[in-house]
Structures are given as structure tokens and as C-alpha cells.
Short mmCIF file of C-alpha atoms and ligand atoms in Angstrom, two decimals:
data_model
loop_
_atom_site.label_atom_id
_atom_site.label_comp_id
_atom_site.label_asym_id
_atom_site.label_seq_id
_atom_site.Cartn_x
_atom_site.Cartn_y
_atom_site.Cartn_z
CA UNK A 29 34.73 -15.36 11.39
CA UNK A 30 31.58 -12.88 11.13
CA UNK A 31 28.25 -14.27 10.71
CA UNK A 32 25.95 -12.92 8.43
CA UNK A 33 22.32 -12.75 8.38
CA UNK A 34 20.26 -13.27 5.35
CA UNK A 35 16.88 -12.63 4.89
CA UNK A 36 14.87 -13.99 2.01
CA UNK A 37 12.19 -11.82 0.63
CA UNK A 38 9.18 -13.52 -1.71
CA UNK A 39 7.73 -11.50 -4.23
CA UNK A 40 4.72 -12.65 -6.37
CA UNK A 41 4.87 -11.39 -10.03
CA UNK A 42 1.87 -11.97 -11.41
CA UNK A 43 -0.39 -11.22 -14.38
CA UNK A 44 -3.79 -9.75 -13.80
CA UNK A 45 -5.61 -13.12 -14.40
CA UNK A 46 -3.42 -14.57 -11.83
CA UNK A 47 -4.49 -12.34 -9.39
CA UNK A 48 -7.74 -13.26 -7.13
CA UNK A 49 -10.96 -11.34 -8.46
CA UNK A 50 -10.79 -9.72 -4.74
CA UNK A 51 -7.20 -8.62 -5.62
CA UNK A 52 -8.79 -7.44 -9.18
CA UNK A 53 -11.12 -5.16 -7.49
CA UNK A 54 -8.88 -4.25 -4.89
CA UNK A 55 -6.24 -2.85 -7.84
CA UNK A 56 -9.28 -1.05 -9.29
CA UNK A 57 -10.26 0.57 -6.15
CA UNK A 58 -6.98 1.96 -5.80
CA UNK A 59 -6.86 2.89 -9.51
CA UNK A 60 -10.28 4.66 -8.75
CA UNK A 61 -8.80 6.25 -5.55
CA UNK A 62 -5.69 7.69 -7.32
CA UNK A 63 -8.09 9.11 -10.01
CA UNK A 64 -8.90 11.36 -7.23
CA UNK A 65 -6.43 12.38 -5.66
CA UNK A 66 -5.47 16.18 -4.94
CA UNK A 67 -2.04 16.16 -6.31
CA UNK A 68 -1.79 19.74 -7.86
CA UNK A 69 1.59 20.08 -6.79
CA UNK A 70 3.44 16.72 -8.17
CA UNK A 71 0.94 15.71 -10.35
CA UNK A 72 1.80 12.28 -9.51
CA UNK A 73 -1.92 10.60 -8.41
CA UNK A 74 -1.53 7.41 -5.86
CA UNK A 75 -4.16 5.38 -4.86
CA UNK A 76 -4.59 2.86 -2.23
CA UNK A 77 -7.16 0.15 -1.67
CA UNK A 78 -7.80 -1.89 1.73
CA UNK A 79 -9.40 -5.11 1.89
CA UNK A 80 -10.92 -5.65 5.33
CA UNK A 81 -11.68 -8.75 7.60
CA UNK A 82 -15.05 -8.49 6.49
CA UNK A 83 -14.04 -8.45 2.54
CA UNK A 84 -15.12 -4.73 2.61
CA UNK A 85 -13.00 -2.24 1.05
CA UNK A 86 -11.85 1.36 2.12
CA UNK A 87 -9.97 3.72 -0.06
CA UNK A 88 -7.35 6.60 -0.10
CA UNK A 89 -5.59 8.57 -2.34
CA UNK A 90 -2.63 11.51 -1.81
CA UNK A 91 -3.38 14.92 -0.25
CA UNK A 92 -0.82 17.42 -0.91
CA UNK A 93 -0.76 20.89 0.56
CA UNK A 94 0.62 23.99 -0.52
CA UNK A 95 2.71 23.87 2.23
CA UNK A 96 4.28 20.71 0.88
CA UNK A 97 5.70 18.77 4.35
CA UNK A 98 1.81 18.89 5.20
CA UNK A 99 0.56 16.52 3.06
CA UNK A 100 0.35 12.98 3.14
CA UNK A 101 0.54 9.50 1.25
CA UNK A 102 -2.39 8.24 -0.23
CA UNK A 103 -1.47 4.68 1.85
CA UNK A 104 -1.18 6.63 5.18
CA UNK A 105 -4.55 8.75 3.76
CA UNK A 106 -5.93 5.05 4.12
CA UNK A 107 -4.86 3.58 6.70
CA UNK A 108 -5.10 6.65 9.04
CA UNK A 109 -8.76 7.21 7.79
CA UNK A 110 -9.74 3.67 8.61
CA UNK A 111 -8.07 3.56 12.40
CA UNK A 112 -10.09 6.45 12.96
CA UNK A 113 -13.36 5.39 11.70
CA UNK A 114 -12.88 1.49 12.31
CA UNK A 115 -10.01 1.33 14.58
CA UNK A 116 -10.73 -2.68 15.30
CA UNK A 117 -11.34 -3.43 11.51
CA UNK A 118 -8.30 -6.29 10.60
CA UNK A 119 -6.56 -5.65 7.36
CA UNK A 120 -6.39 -8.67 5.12
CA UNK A 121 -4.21 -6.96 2.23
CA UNK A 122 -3.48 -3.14 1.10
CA UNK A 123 -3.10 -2.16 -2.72
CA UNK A 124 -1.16 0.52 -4.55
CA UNK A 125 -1.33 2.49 -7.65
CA UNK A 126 0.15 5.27 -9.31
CA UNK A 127 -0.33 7.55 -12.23
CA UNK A 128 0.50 10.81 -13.72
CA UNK A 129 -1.99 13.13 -14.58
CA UNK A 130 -0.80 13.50 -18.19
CA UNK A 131 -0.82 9.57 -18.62
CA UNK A 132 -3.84 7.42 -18.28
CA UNK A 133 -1.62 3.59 -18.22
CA UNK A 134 -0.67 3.25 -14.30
CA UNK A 135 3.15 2.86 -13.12
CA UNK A 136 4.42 0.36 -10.92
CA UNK A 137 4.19 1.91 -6.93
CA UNK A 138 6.43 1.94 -4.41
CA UNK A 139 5.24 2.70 -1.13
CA UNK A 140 7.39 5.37 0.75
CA UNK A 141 9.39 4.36 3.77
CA UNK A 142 7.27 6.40 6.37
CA UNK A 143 4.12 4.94 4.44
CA UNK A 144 5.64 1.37 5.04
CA UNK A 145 6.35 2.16 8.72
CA UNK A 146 2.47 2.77 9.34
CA UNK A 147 1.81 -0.24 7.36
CA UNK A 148 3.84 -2.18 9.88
CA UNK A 149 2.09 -0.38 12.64
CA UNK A 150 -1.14 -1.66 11.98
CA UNK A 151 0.56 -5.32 10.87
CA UNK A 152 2.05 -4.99 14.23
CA UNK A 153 -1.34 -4.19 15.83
CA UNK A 154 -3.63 -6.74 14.62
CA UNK A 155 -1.11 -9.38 15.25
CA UNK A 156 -1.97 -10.87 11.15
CA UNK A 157 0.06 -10.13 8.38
CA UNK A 158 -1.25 -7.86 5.42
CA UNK A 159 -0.77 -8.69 2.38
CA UNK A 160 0.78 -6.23 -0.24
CA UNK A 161 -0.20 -5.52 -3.60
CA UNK A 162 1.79 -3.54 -5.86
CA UNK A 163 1.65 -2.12 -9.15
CA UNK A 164 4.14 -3.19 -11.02
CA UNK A 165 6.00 -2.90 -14.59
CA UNK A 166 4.66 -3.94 -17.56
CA UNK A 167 1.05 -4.74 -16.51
CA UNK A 168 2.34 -7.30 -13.98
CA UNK A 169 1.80 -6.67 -9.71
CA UNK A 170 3.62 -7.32 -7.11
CA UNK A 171 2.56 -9.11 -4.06
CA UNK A 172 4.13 -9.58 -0.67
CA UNK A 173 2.66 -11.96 1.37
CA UNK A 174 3.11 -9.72 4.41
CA UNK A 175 4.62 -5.87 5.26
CA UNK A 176 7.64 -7.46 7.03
CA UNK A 177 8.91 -8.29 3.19
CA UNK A 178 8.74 -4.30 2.22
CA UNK A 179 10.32 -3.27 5.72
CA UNK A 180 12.88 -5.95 7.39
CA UNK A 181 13.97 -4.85 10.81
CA UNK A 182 11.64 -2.97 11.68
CA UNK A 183 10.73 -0.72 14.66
CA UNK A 184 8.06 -1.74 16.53
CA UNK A 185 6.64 -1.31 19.95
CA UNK A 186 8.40 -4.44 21.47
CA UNK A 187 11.59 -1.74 20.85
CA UNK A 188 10.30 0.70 22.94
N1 THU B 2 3.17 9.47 -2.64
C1 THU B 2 2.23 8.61 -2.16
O1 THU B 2 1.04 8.92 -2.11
N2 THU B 2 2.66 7.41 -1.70
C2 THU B 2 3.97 7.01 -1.69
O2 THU B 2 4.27 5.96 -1.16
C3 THU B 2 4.99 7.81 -2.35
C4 THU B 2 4.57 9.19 -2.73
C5 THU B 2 2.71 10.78 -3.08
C6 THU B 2 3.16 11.91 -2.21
C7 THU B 2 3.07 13.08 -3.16
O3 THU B 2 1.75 13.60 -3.12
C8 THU B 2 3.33 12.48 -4.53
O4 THU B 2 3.19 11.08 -4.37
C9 THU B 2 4.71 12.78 -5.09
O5 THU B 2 5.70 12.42 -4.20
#
């Protein structure tokens, strides 16, 4: 008989107050980020927040392009930003937010799946997991206590 191979996922849903006040100003860095973002083209403003080793922050937002393929993600914005200024810097978590620019409430965010195969890059890297925190409905958040649980079987350099 064929096996099968489950994997079990664990997704926090919690309420702003549950969240830790680092989380809390994590979520607002992002939210701050994704107020600036250069979206001209979708409209569609994403932010992203990184808490560092240190408990520093660092921030990115989406950069789209006229040319539309040469744009990029505000998490890959991020975490391509920080490599190349503080390539040794350890990630403790990375936070997401979306709006539209017509609407000032945020909307739960997804992170694409190229954005989530540089997250596991740099999860990869530093040998730690990153935490995950998500926008999500109806004022709650998502959080993933590591990028493995937003990209299962993943490729990594141990497949090269
Ligand atoms: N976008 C992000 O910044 N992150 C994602 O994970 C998904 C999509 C951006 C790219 C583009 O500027 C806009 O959202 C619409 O797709």
C-alpha cells in the first residue's frame, strides 16, 4: 500500500493584543513601509518589516517599474536591501502588510512564492528559523513560527 506523508502546519491567529509589543511595532513598520511604496501600476501598497538579532528593525516596501517583470516585492525589497547592507545581521521574524491606495484598513498578505523562496534563503543561511507575521482577515495576524510552514519542500542549497 502507498505511504503518505503529512505535514502539519501551525498557524497563530491572533488578535493585536495577543501579539508581542515587538510584533506590534513590527506590523506598524510594515504598515509604514507599504505607505510608501511606489506602486503606480497595481496600486496595491505592501510593506514589510524585519526584526533583527539585535531587536533593530529594517523596512521595505514594493517597487514596480514600468516595465512590469522589473520590479520587485516589497519582502524581497527587504530582505535583499538588508543582505547587502548587513549581510551577517540574523533575522528573528519578518512582517507583512498590504493595502490599496483607495482604502486606508490593511488586507490580510500573502507573500508571493518567489518572495517565500528568498525568505527560505536567508532561513536557510542563518541556520535559525524566522518567524512570520502576516496580516490577516478581520484585524487578526497570522504567525508562523518559521518560513518552512509558508514553503514545505523546499529547495535549498543541500539540493544542489
Ligand atoms: N507584491 C508584493 O510586494 N509582495 C507579494 O508577496 C505579492 C505582491 C506586490 C508586487 C506588485 O507591486 C503588487 O504587489 C501587485 O502584485
Amino acid at each position: 500500500m502507498a505511504s503518505e506523508l503529512n505535514i502539519h502546519i501551525c498557524i497563530d491567529v491572533l488578535s493585536a493584543d495577543e501579539l508581542t509589543q515587538q510584533e506590534r511595532e513590527a506590523m506598524s513598520l510594515a504598515q509604514q513601509a507599504a505607505n510608501d511604496a511606489y506602486a503606480p501600476y497595481s496600486n496595491f501598497l505592501v510593506g514589510a518589516a524585519l526584526v533583527l538579532e539585535d531587536n533593530s528593525m529594517f523596512k521595505g516596501n514594493n517597487q514596480e517599474n514600468a516595465a512590469y517583470p522589473s520590479g520587485l516585492c516589497a519582502e524581497r525589497t527587504a530582505l535583499f536591501a538588508l543582505s547587502a547592507n548587513h549581510p551577517n545581521k540574523k533575522i528573528k521574524l519578518i512582517a507583512v502588510t498590504a493595502r490599496r491606495r483607495s482604502e486606508q484598513h490593511f488586507l490580510p498578505a500573502m507573500p508571493c512564492g518567489a518572495c517565500r523562496q528568498v525568505m527560505a534563503e536567508y532561513e536557510y543561511k542563518q541556520g535559525e528559523p524566522i518567524l512570520v507575521l502576516l496580516q490577516g482577515p478581520e484585524d487578526k495576524f497570522y504567525r508562523l513560527r518559521s518560513v518552512a510552514d509558508l514553503l514545505p519542500f523546499q529547495f535549498t542549497k543541500e539540493h544542489l
